[in-house]
XYZ file of C-alpha atoms in Angstrom:
686
model
C -0.102 0.254 0.239
C 1.101 3.415 -0.959
C 2.757 5.672 1.878
C 0.746 8.858 2.285
C 3.886 10.961 0.763
C 3.550 8.733 -2.163
C 0.015 9.341 -2.678
C 0.154 13.069 -2.090
C 3.250 13.040 -4.842
C 1.552 10.821 -7.797
C -1.363 13.207 -7.200
C 0.326 16.211 -8.078
C 1.605 14.499 -10.972
C -1.713 13.599 -12.278
C -2.639 17.318 -11.597
C 0.166 18.507 -13.597
C -1.035 16.539 -17.002
C -4.287 18.745 -16.518
C -2.122 21.429 -17.246
C -1.122 19.844 -20.725
C -4.351 17.996 -21.566
C -7.018 20.165 -19.731
C -9.490 19.169 -17.292
C -10.662 21.228 -13.950
C -9.602 18.386 -11.943
C -7.354 15.289 -12.656
C -9.304 11.851 -13.936
C -8.049 8.645 -13.941
C -6.874 9.035 -17.608
C -4.388 11.810 -15.948
C -3.444 9.296 -13.437
C -2.790 7.125 -16.165
C -0.367 9.101 -17.761
C 1.610 10.181 -15.159
C 2.092 6.496 -14.056
C 3.270 6.145 -17.808
C 5.993 8.364 -17.297
C 6.760 7.140 -13.529
C 6.913 3.504 -13.896
C 7.388 2.702 -18.108
C 7.957 -1.072 -17.814
C 5.426 -1.971 -15.226
C 3.110 0.483 -16.948
C 3.479 -1.419 -20.436
C 3.454 -4.955 -18.851
C 0.234 -3.957 -17.568
C -1.789 -1.761 -20.280
C -0.030 -3.654 -23.121
C 1.951 -2.670 -26.190
C -0.910 0.300 -26.724
C -1.837 1.267 -23.779
C 0.073 4.402 -23.890
C -1.912 5.392 -27.011
C -5.168 4.362 -25.843
C -4.803 6.492 -22.830
C -3.350 9.544 -25.114
C -6.875 8.726 -26.925
C -8.501 9.296 -24.067
C -7.172 12.273 -22.999
C -7.549 14.192 -26.474
C -10.794 13.402 -26.730
C -11.474 15.288 -23.430
C -12.313 11.643 -22.044
C -10.417 12.479 -18.477
C -12.691 9.698 -16.728
C -13.621 10.568 -13.220
C -12.738 13.166 -10.557
C -9.948 13.734 -8.010
C -11.948 11.932 -5.675
C -11.996 8.902 -7.858
C -8.181 9.024 -8.453
C -7.598 8.908 -4.547
C -9.768 5.931 -4.396
C -7.324 3.994 -6.735
C -3.930 5.464 -5.220
C -5.401 4.448 -1.618
C -6.771 1.045 -2.537
C -5.080 -2.107 -0.445
C -2.655 -3.108 -2.934
C 0.770 -4.400 -2.371
C 2.933 -3.857 -5.922
C 2.719 -1.194 -8.810
C 1.605 -3.798 -11.028
C -0.975 -4.284 -8.609
C -1.821 -0.992 -8.400
C -1.490 -0.626 -12.295
C -4.477 -3.281 -12.682
C -6.370 -1.773 -10.388
C -6.307 1.534 -12.558
C -6.841 -0.544 -15.402
C -10.030 -2.131 -14.343
C -11.148 1.305 -12.806
C -10.479 2.556 -16.154
C -13.076 0.549 -18.343
C -15.666 0.888 -15.813
C -15.535 4.680 -15.429
C -15.454 4.674 -19.513
C -18.232 2.453 -19.633
C -20.260 4.156 -17.418
C -20.022 7.780 -19.037
C -20.312 6.680 -22.725
C -22.645 3.601 -21.688
C -21.413 1.166 -23.806
C -19.620 -2.044 -22.786
C -16.040 -1.831 -24.556
C -13.591 0.451 -24.411
C -9.735 0.639 -25.695
C -8.479 -0.506 -22.342
C -10.810 -3.627 -22.285
C -9.415 -6.039 -20.024
C -8.783 -9.553 -21.794
C -9.409 -11.782 -18.806
C -13.115 -10.757 -18.997
C -13.306 -11.632 -22.453
C -11.494 -14.551 -21.825
C -14.144 -15.694 -19.238
C -16.971 -14.666 -21.178
C -15.986 -17.068 -24.254
C -15.839 -19.884 -21.808
C -19.122 -19.671 -20.721
C -22.076 -21.407 -23.207
C -24.006 -18.133 -24.104
C -26.327 -20.121 -26.388
C -27.519 -22.064 -23.351
C -27.412 -19.127 -20.788
C -31.117 -18.896 -20.938
C -32.438 -22.323 -21.702
C -34.091 -24.625 -18.719
C -33.286 -28.042 -18.038
C -36.402 -28.176 -15.837
C -40.007 -27.208 -15.164
C -39.626 -23.194 -14.997
C -40.130 -22.084 -11.295
C -39.045 -25.641 -9.879
C -37.465 -25.311 -6.620
C -35.404 -28.277 -7.008
C -33.067 -27.417 -9.662
C -33.726 -23.864 -9.722
C -30.016 -23.105 -10.487
C -30.305 -25.117 -13.558
C -32.356 -22.658 -15.683
C -28.541 -20.615 -15.862
C -25.688 -23.284 -14.701
C -22.692 -21.369 -15.686
C -23.274 -18.017 -14.585
C -25.250 -18.604 -11.559
C -22.465 -21.392 -10.561
C -20.323 -19.581 -8.239
C -23.694 -18.226 -6.302
C -25.708 -21.001 -5.950
C -27.246 -20.255 -2.918
C -31.124 -19.959 -4.020
C -33.506 -17.855 -2.491
C -35.830 -20.479 -1.775
C -39.812 -20.349 -2.010
C -41.756 -19.753 0.970
C -45.492 -19.412 1.886
C -46.065 -15.223 2.364
C -46.304 -14.221 6.050
C -48.495 -11.928 7.367
C -45.472 -9.613 7.904
C -45.367 -9.306 4.347
C -49.261 -9.064 3.809
C -48.476 -5.438 5.530
C -46.225 -4.496 2.796
C -48.578 -5.386 0.238
C -48.221 -1.863 -1.422
C -44.544 -2.042 -1.672
C -44.785 -5.657 -2.594
C -46.676 -4.916 -5.646
C -44.509 -1.850 -6.624
C -41.545 -3.823 -6.391
C -43.382 -7.088 -8.942
C -44.342 -3.865 -11.385
C -40.775 -2.900 -11.667
C -39.558 -6.470 -12.251
C -41.849 -6.867 -15.228
C -41.401 -3.389 -16.829
C -39.785 -3.907 -20.301
C -37.041 -1.206 -19.140
C -34.911 -2.942 -17.519
C -33.199 -0.955 -14.288
C -32.144 -1.493 -10.826
C -34.467 -1.683 -7.604
C -33.525 -0.668 -4.485
C -35.543 -1.753 -1.168
C -33.936 0.424 1.453
C -34.775 0.307 5.143
C -32.600 0.312 8.222
C -32.200 -3.208 10.807
C -35.128 -5.073 11.534
C -37.842 -3.641 9.131
C -38.184 -6.818 7.182
C -36.162 -6.761 4.361
C -35.447 -10.268 4.085
C -39.061 -10.980 4.707
C -39.678 -8.681 1.950
C -37.477 -10.902 -0.219
C -38.945 -13.898 0.596
C -41.889 -12.785 -0.307
C -40.849 -11.257 -3.591
C -39.723 -14.793 -4.448
C -42.767 -16.430 -3.975
C -44.627 -14.316 -6.135
C -41.937 -14.109 -8.727
C -42.298 -18.093 -8.730
C -45.958 -17.684 -9.453
C -45.222 -16.185 -12.618
C -42.599 -18.887 -13.285
C -39.521 -16.452 -12.640
C -37.273 -17.616 -10.281
C -34.596 -15.896 -8.118
C -30.779 -16.537 -7.296
C -29.803 -14.682 -3.994
C -25.947 -13.257 -3.577
C -24.999 -12.666 -0.328
C -22.756 -9.775 0.857
C -20.493 -12.374 2.570
C -18.615 -12.769 -0.612
C -15.053 -12.465 -0.703
C -13.868 -9.256 -2.182
C -12.875 -10.720 -5.688
C -16.115 -12.171 -6.009
C -17.394 -8.890 -6.839
C -15.765 -9.040 -10.282
C -17.376 -12.754 -10.658
C -20.572 -11.166 -10.246
C -20.033 -8.523 -12.482
C -18.806 -10.755 -15.387
C -21.860 -13.152 -14.555
C -24.334 -10.623 -14.596
C -23.518 -9.582 -18.256
C -24.743 -12.772 -19.396
C -27.743 -13.224 -17.027
C -30.809 -14.447 -18.920
C -33.996 -12.436 -19.171
C -35.896 -14.720 -16.986
C -33.601 -14.512 -13.816
C -34.276 -12.267 -10.645
C -30.937 -11.426 -9.032
C -31.426 -10.785 -5.408
C -27.764 -8.661 -4.159
C -28.453 -8.750 -0.323
C -26.846 -6.272 1.564
C -25.409 -4.267 -1.546
C -23.652 -1.822 0.779
C -21.524 -4.762 2.490
C -20.579 -6.283 -0.545
C -19.903 -2.929 -2.421
C -17.917 -1.714 0.597
C -20.026 1.501 0.482
C -19.135 1.911 4.359
C -15.254 2.044 3.814
C -13.382 4.886 2.644
C -12.462 3.238 -1.017
C -15.760 1.802 -2.154
C -15.391 3.559 -5.736
C -14.276 0.715 -8.110
C -16.644 -1.963 -6.759
C -19.610 0.083 -6.765
C -18.926 1.702 -10.036
C -18.255 -1.873 -11.604
C -21.413 -3.129 -10.185
C -23.521 -0.156 -10.993
C -22.687 -0.663 -14.745
C -23.290 -3.990 -14.355
C -26.563 -3.631 -13.255
C -27.190 -1.179 -15.921
C -26.788 -3.242 -18.809
C -27.687 -7.065 -17.554
C -30.692 -8.115 -19.094
C -31.991 -9.837 -15.787
C -33.830 -8.162 -12.814
C -31.442 -6.752 -10.381
C -32.892 -6.193 -6.524
C -30.714 -4.597 -4.342
C -31.089 -4.321 -0.430
C -29.531 -1.010 1.058
C -29.202 0.789 4.364
C -31.088 4.302 3.794
C -27.195 5.885 4.547
C -25.887 3.580 2.091
C -28.247 4.898 -0.790
C -26.940 8.432 -0.361
C -23.221 7.377 -0.764
C -24.043 5.398 -3.496
C -26.049 8.881 -5.291
C -22.592 10.615 -4.735
C -20.426 8.096 -6.700
C -23.036 7.056 -9.167
C -25.842 10.136 -9.324
C -27.011 8.784 -12.849
C -27.127 5.333 -11.701
C -29.254 5.854 -8.629
C -31.627 8.567 -10.733
C -32.374 5.588 -12.926
C -33.562 3.337 -10.790
C -36.515 2.478 -8.607
C -36.228 2.949 -4.910
C -38.709 1.357 -2.551
C -38.249 2.672 1.091
C -39.350 0.412 3.760
C -40.488 1.931 6.696
C -41.009 0.858 10.366
C -44.581 -0.706 10.584
C -47.307 0.690 13.013
C -47.981 -0.810 16.029
C -51.496 -2.030 14.593
C -49.893 -3.807 11.865
C -47.434 -5.355 13.943
C -50.069 -6.607 16.302
C -51.798 -8.107 13.300
C -49.150 -9.898 12.686
C -48.353 -11.455 15.703
C -51.684 -12.325 16.523
C -52.066 -14.335 12.877
C -48.588 -16.104 13.186
C -48.855 -17.039 17.232
C -50.893 -19.822 16.677
C -48.408 -21.668 15.004
C -45.812 -20.887 17.124
C -48.267 -22.132 20.196
C -48.785 -25.307 18.321
C -45.467 -26.228 17.852
C -44.389 -25.533 21.129
C -47.197 -27.085 22.955
C -47.676 -23.630 25.188
C -49.945 -21.202 25.496
C -48.562 -17.087 25.612
C -50.009 -15.085 28.206
C -51.510 -11.666 26.958
C -48.646 -9.709 29.097
C -46.234 -11.775 27.382
C -47.788 -10.595 24.033
C -47.467 -7.194 25.108
C -44.030 -7.160 26.391
C -42.665 -8.568 23.312
C -44.552 -6.491 20.934
C -42.813 -3.347 23.063
C -39.242 -2.386 21.335
C -36.319 -3.157 23.609
C -33.433 -0.519 24.246
C -31.238 -0.406 21.769
C -30.995 -1.222 17.952
C -33.901 -2.004 17.305
C -36.707 -0.049 15.144
C -39.924 1.260 16.753
C -42.024 -1.778 16.205
C -40.921 -5.179 14.062
C -43.222 -8.334 13.989
C -40.458 -10.798 12.905
C -38.101 -9.384 16.435
C -41.149 -9.945 18.402
C -41.999 -13.307 17.231
C -38.501 -14.260 18.004
C -38.739 -13.223 21.422
C -42.170 -15.199 21.478
C -40.900 -18.502 20.204
C -37.866 -18.023 22.658
C -40.191 -17.317 25.600
C -42.523 -20.477 24.897
C -39.443 -22.903 24.607
C -38.304 -22.108 27.866
C -41.641 -22.304 29.393
C -42.066 -25.691 27.470
C -38.286 -27.145 28.952
C -39.620 -25.880 32.488
C -42.811 -28.130 31.894
C -45.584 -25.327 32.137
C -48.350 -24.770 29.725
C -48.315 -21.114 29.841
C -45.439 -18.667 29.052
C -45.212 -15.354 31.039
C -43.391 -12.339 30.665
C -40.702 -13.560 33.170
C -39.881 -15.873 29.938
C -38.684 -13.039 28.092
C -35.487 -12.011 30.176
C -33.464 -15.320 30.275
C -30.536 -16.559 28.505
C -29.054 -13.113 27.693
C -32.056 -11.609 26.434
C -32.067 -7.958 27.386
C -35.691 -7.265 27.591
C -36.226 -4.631 30.269
C -37.220 -5.754 33.633
C -37.947 -4.685 37.222
C -34.597 -4.620 38.888
C -34.247 -3.452 42.717
C -32.877 -0.408 43.159
C -31.281 -1.979 46.697
C -30.178 -5.376 45.224
C -27.760 -2.686 42.928
C -26.790 -1.017 45.778
C -25.754 -3.702 47.543
C -23.612 -5.395 44.454
C -21.767 -2.738 43.866
C -20.892 -1.768 47.312
C -19.099 -4.891 47.862
C -16.379 -3.178 46.118
C -16.779 0.476 46.378
C -16.207 1.537 50.267
C -17.111 4.947 51.580
C -19.075 6.232 48.898
C -22.679 4.962 49.551
C -24.156 8.343 48.373
C -22.607 7.814 45.226
C -23.617 4.042 44.366
C -27.162 5.353 45.260
C -27.359 8.087 42.826
C -25.631 5.485 40.424
C -28.405 3.026 41.416
C -31.687 5.187 41.354
C -30.883 6.252 37.322
C -29.934 3.040 35.840
C -33.194 1.288 37.841
C -35.372 3.858 35.951
C -33.434 3.351 32.506
C -33.285 -0.403 32.911
C -37.035 -0.563 33.735
C -37.644 1.263 30.482
C -39.415 4.202 32.254
C -36.559 7.206 31.367
C -38.480 10.277 29.326
C -35.942 9.888 26.587
C -34.889 6.687 25.972
C -32.938 7.658 22.678
C -30.218 9.010 25.413
C -27.543 6.829 26.796
C -28.566 4.691 30.173
C -26.924 7.200 32.240
C -24.491 10.482 31.822
C -22.772 10.809 35.357
C -19.622 13.035 36.191
C -17.527 11.651 39.305
C -16.002 14.224 40.921
C -13.799 14.122 43.575
C -9.831 13.408 44.809
C -7.752 10.884 43.680
C -7.872 7.447 44.787
C -11.359 7.463 46.170
C -13.307 5.053 43.730
C -14.388 6.975 40.702
C -12.601 4.745 38.105
C -13.042 1.366 40.255
C -17.153 2.241 39.871
C -17.058 2.532 36.600
C -14.990 -1.277 36.581
C -17.701 -2.448 38.669
C -20.545 -1.190 36.542
C -19.091 -2.606 33.637
C -18.972 -5.956 35.527
C -22.498 -6.084 36.975
C -23.857 -4.521 33.974
C -22.706 -6.336 31.090
C -20.803 -8.890 32.144
C -17.248 -8.130 32.591
C -14.336 -5.284 32.284
C -14.096 -6.155 28.000
C -17.388 -4.233 28.101
C -15.634 -1.054 29.177
C -13.899 1.300 26.586
C -11.671 3.834 28.814
C -10.451 7.066 26.967
C -7.521 9.174 28.687
C -9.089 12.565 27.892
C -5.193 14.098 28.625
C -4.814 12.333 24.935
C -7.002 14.718 23.438
C -6.054 17.986 24.550
C -5.730 19.200 21.090
C -8.227 20.574 18.262
C -7.149 17.596 15.767
C -7.781 14.985 18.430
C -11.364 14.873 17.443
C -10.483 12.788 14.509
C -9.511 10.116 17.130
C -13.148 9.851 17.845
C -14.706 10.166 14.403
C -11.927 9.698 12.236
C -10.332 12.093 9.788
C -11.909 13.309 6.418
C -11.557 11.114 3.596
C -7.817 11.419 2.120
C -6.001 12.275 5.387
C -3.935 10.002 7.433
C -5.657 7.826 9.512
C -8.564 7.704 7.317
C -8.300 4.304 6.549
C -7.680 2.897 9.957
C -11.220 3.102 11.617
C -10.485 0.177 14.082
C -9.318 2.601 16.966
C -12.273 5.668 16.556
C -14.590 5.309 19.126
C -17.441 5.253 16.774
C -16.339 1.747 15.373
C -15.540 0.461 18.777
C -19.111 1.326 19.971
C -20.645 -0.332 16.614
C -18.790 -3.306 17.808
C -19.438 -3.112 21.115
C -22.845 -1.483 21.475
C -23.725 -2.384 24.982
C -20.767 -0.704 27.488
C -19.234 1.168 30.330
C -17.103 4.441 28.366
C -14.963 6.168 30.851
C -13.792 9.175 29.970
C -11.083 9.891 32.665
C -9.973 13.455 33.483
C -12.682 15.049 31.034
C -11.324 18.321 32.169
C -7.978 17.797 30.255
C -9.974 17.215 26.711
C -9.895 20.243 23.939
C -13.352 22.177 23.765
C -13.880 20.748 20.513
C -13.757 16.875 22.061
C -16.652 18.369 24.364
C -19.002 19.370 21.438
C -18.511 16.378 20.122
C -19.820 14.519 23.062
C -22.578 16.926 23.391
C -24.587 15.003 20.467
C -24.162 11.427 22.223
C -25.239 12.678 25.611
C -28.324 14.529 24.107
C -29.203 12.192 20.929
C -27.251 9.067 21.770
C -25.860 8.724 18.588
C -22.411 9.900 16.638
C -21.814 9.945 13.075
C -17.922 9.356 12.097
C -16.364 10.736 8.609
C -17.363 7.855 6.898
C -20.907 8.519 7.734
C -21.505 5.407 10.163
C -23.368 5.653 12.556
C -22.915 4.918 15.946
C -25.425 4.225 18.694
C -24.957 4.982 22.734
C -28.478 4.106 23.645
C -27.112 0.731 25.275
C -23.947 2.555 26.793
C -23.332 4.127 30.482
C -21.246 7.038 29.852
C -18.776 7.885 33.205
C -16.674 11.176 33.494
C -14.255 11.433 35.645
C -12.496 14.749 37.120
C -10.734 16.184 39.798
C -12.050 19.487 39.212
C -13.753 21.582 42.455
C -12.082 18.326 44.848
C -10.118 21.033 46.672
C -12.726 23.327 46.976
C -15.235 20.865 48.521
C -13.051 19.356 50.792
C -11.910 22.802 52.383
C -13.576 24.544 55.349
C -15.725 27.647 54.626
C -13.912 30.751 55.399
C -14.797 34.655 55.841
C -17.983 36.579 54.359
C -20.036 35.442 51.012
C -22.796 33.213 49.661
C -20.504 30.042 50.760
C -22.950 28.185 52.866
C -20.108 25.481 53.477
C -22.114 23.275 51.401
C -19.158 20.773 49.362
C -21.633 20.136 46.375
C -22.152 23.661 45.602
C -18.651 24.698 45.782
C -17.586 21.808 43.594
C -19.972 23.095 41.147
C -18.842 26.617 41.494
C -15.712 25.481 40.389
C -17.064 23.056 37.397
C -18.858 26.067 36.138
C -16.000 28.160 35.754
C -14.012 25.306 33.414
C -16.995 23.840 31.577
C -19.585 25.305 29.276
C -23.226 25.219 30.794
C -24.654 23.454 27.736
C -21.908 20.462 28.537
C -22.879 20.095 32.228
C -26.949 20.511 31.147
C -26.570 17.353 29.586
C -25.081 14.993 32.535
C -27.781 13.188 34.671
C -25.953 13.413 37.614
C -22.915 15.196 39.084
C -21.527 12.742 41.669
C -19.378 14.083 44.464
C -16.706 11.604 45.978
C -15.634 11.548 49.511
C -12.373 11.548 51.010
C -11.679 7.967 52.216
C -11.880 7.515 56.562
C -9.741 4.967 58.032
C -12.691 2.506 58.563
C -12.915 2.345 54.595
C -9.286 2.149 54.309
C -9.239 -0.911 56.297
C -12.328 -2.362 55.103
C -10.489 -1.688 51.617
C -7.177 -3.416 52.761
C -9.149 -6.220 53.623
C -10.824 -6.650 50.653
C -7.282 -6.423 48.603
C -5.713 -9.075 50.432
C -9.150 -11.437 50.060
C -8.307 -10.948 46.589
C -4.845 -11.604 46.801
C -5.233 -14.713 48.557
C -7.637 -16.324 45.827
C -4.883 -15.125 42.922
C -1.902 -16.398 44.920
C -3.754 -19.828 45.722
C -4.394 -20.410 41.962
C -0.477 -19.861 41.517
C -0.023 -22.788 44.116
C 0.481 -20.554 47.173
C -1.093 -21.136 50.673
C -0.740 -17.875 52.647
C -2.513 -17.359 56.038
C -2.942 -13.743 56.942
C -3.688 -12.751 60.236
C -6.578 -10.238 61.023
C -4.464 -7.598 62.193
C -2.501 -7.591 59.326
C -4.861 -5.176 57.138
C -5.200 -2.874 60.185
C -1.447 -2.243 60.139
C -1.511 -1.988 56.331
C -3.891 0.396 56.386
C -2.483 2.761 59.292
C 0.956 2.685 57.460
C -0.422 3.105 53.841
C -2.924 5.915 54.770
C -2.629 9.169 53.339
C -6.109 11.122 52.509
C -4.492 13.296 49.862
C -3.558 10.012 47.956
C -6.772 7.745 48.787
C -6.673 3.902 48.313
C -3.795 4.228 45.940
C -1.336 4.615 48.770
C -2.546 1.571 50.231
C -2.499 -0.471 47.259
C 1.521 1.119 46.855
C 2.012 0.075 50.631
C 0.827 -3.760 50.193
C 2.887 -4.165 47.089
C 6.219 -2.613 49.395
C 5.492 -4.206 52.704
C 3.776 -7.677 51.840
C 4.637 -8.851 48.442
C 8.102 -7.383 48.414
C 8.719 -9.869 51.141
C 6.737 -12.547 49.588
C 8.824 -12.724 46.402
C 11.915 -13.647 48.871
C 10.349 -16.047 50.774
C 11.714 -19.423 50.501
C 8.582 -21.579 50.770
C 5.152 -21.308 48.666
C 3.429 -21.985 52.324
C 3.375 -18.897 54.764
C 1.405 -17.258 57.511
C 1.755 -13.176 57.764
C 1.468 -11.595 61.279
C 2.538 -8.574 62.700
C 5.338 -8.592 65.175
C 7.528 -5.621 66.291
C 5.904 -2.958 64.346
C 6.093 -4.827 61.292
C 5.078 -7.720 58.899
C 6.512 -11.058 60.179
C 6.255 -14.379 57.540
C 7.095 -17.621 58.921
C 6.470 -21.173 57.393
C 3.634 -22.717 58.305
């Protein structure tokens, strides 16, 4: 893959060719001519003996092919050598020229495509070896071109869900049977029933002796070219369904141009009917890459079904589920299943409701009950909101967090509200908390315990050290830089990508006061709307996250005693809030659910923390073959000698390492007893 400097150098060379050949900005032909001068031998081997003349012919007639963004997309493609990059450019030239000229061949036609098409028996491409529409040998209607894509979309009974889409289904059928072939885009968000819609479409097409072949989006990247070639010889009787076209053509990436344009041209020139499913944001990106292609296509949008339609579908399908399991569903269960869960689902969708009912009836059957209740929705990882006692949550968090009952109570109160689905704005995160207090009092540890308790383990914690986001350009580390800049092709580290992969998590923004104000502004949208869109146009959903911000701002003011005259009443929370108001804008603070003040830890809490640390240490050492008996007075001694109110529990941890673990590392035996003797720790063989 080219370095950033190499890409910019080649772009400059292509721009220079516009001065000789014309053009407002460089196109693929300009780049090809520039590379002919830079890499003459590789260019001739890739483009052939007439390659230079072919490129010059394009430039002379003003066929610059594409624009600067198209050129950049070719240069940023994941290639490993000059030859591979030139092959990528050669293919892109053919595709772009065919689209702009609306014909199938050009001066740079790729020989491998012709060789592939010559190997196919085109005379037999549309002949059937079985009864039309027969599901048993459906792909035999076109054995050669469909061979790589034998995953046939099976005919199935028309479901009640599809009946609620009768208008959209009729329009799709009409577009399939038009004399002028054009692509049909089925556009809908996740959960709107695109797959069900395709099944119903296949059923209706089979009634008219027309069959469907399904092309899945999990094909390898190289198979997109095979698909394009196959479409060129597809028979008129075929209906090719390209499911999740945006995934297949990489429309969600920084370099989708070549695949998207190639497929766009293939769809425009094939004799078969083409039906593609897309997400809403992807149709917009495709319109930018190939505007004429989208304008010439039919777009059918699947909106979320209204609640009445969902209820009718569930009522029609539920008897079959009940007969299958031999279990009835209570009305409360039906109502709860139809109600949307928090997270990435549309407002109402019958397929998701039926999935929940299916699982709930199966659980009741396993338990030997004749009726399933609403309690059966919340088992085995199903995260449907159920009532959680606030006291239970406080107890669970208090087992590890000592000396902060007010903080734990504030967290439990808010999370109990959101987990029962009673918050007024469910589109926001489950909670946005600002933890303020001195160092070492449990702010970060409480975030860790929330990740374990709410989501299972620490793998569901995303921690960002905001001192690393103190510059204005650090915003790009959250949502990615603009296309073409360093890091634009490496989205794995962006916050949007991490949340998209792990939507249920705790996000810890440590020392938020050190972040640049531009970074604060990015989080305003997250706190208020529960979503964030990156530079690729991909939107991450934060509705199932818990946002925790930590800060030391105001900790000193909150802990000091009130002195002198003025409005200061001695309320530490008010003094802390005054310090926050001085450093942070009101629109930022106004989007925080709870500002939680953490108190200094007293000696009693430090002793309890010391005992908890020793218990955890013993468990870990036992697993490593140690047997250690620790006397009760050891925890008190470690707390007293390791207590510093300015450093909190972290100073205690350093004391345990220095006084206990350092001696243990030099012990001659793995079976020891630890006691306090003569003002220090004594370690003896057990």
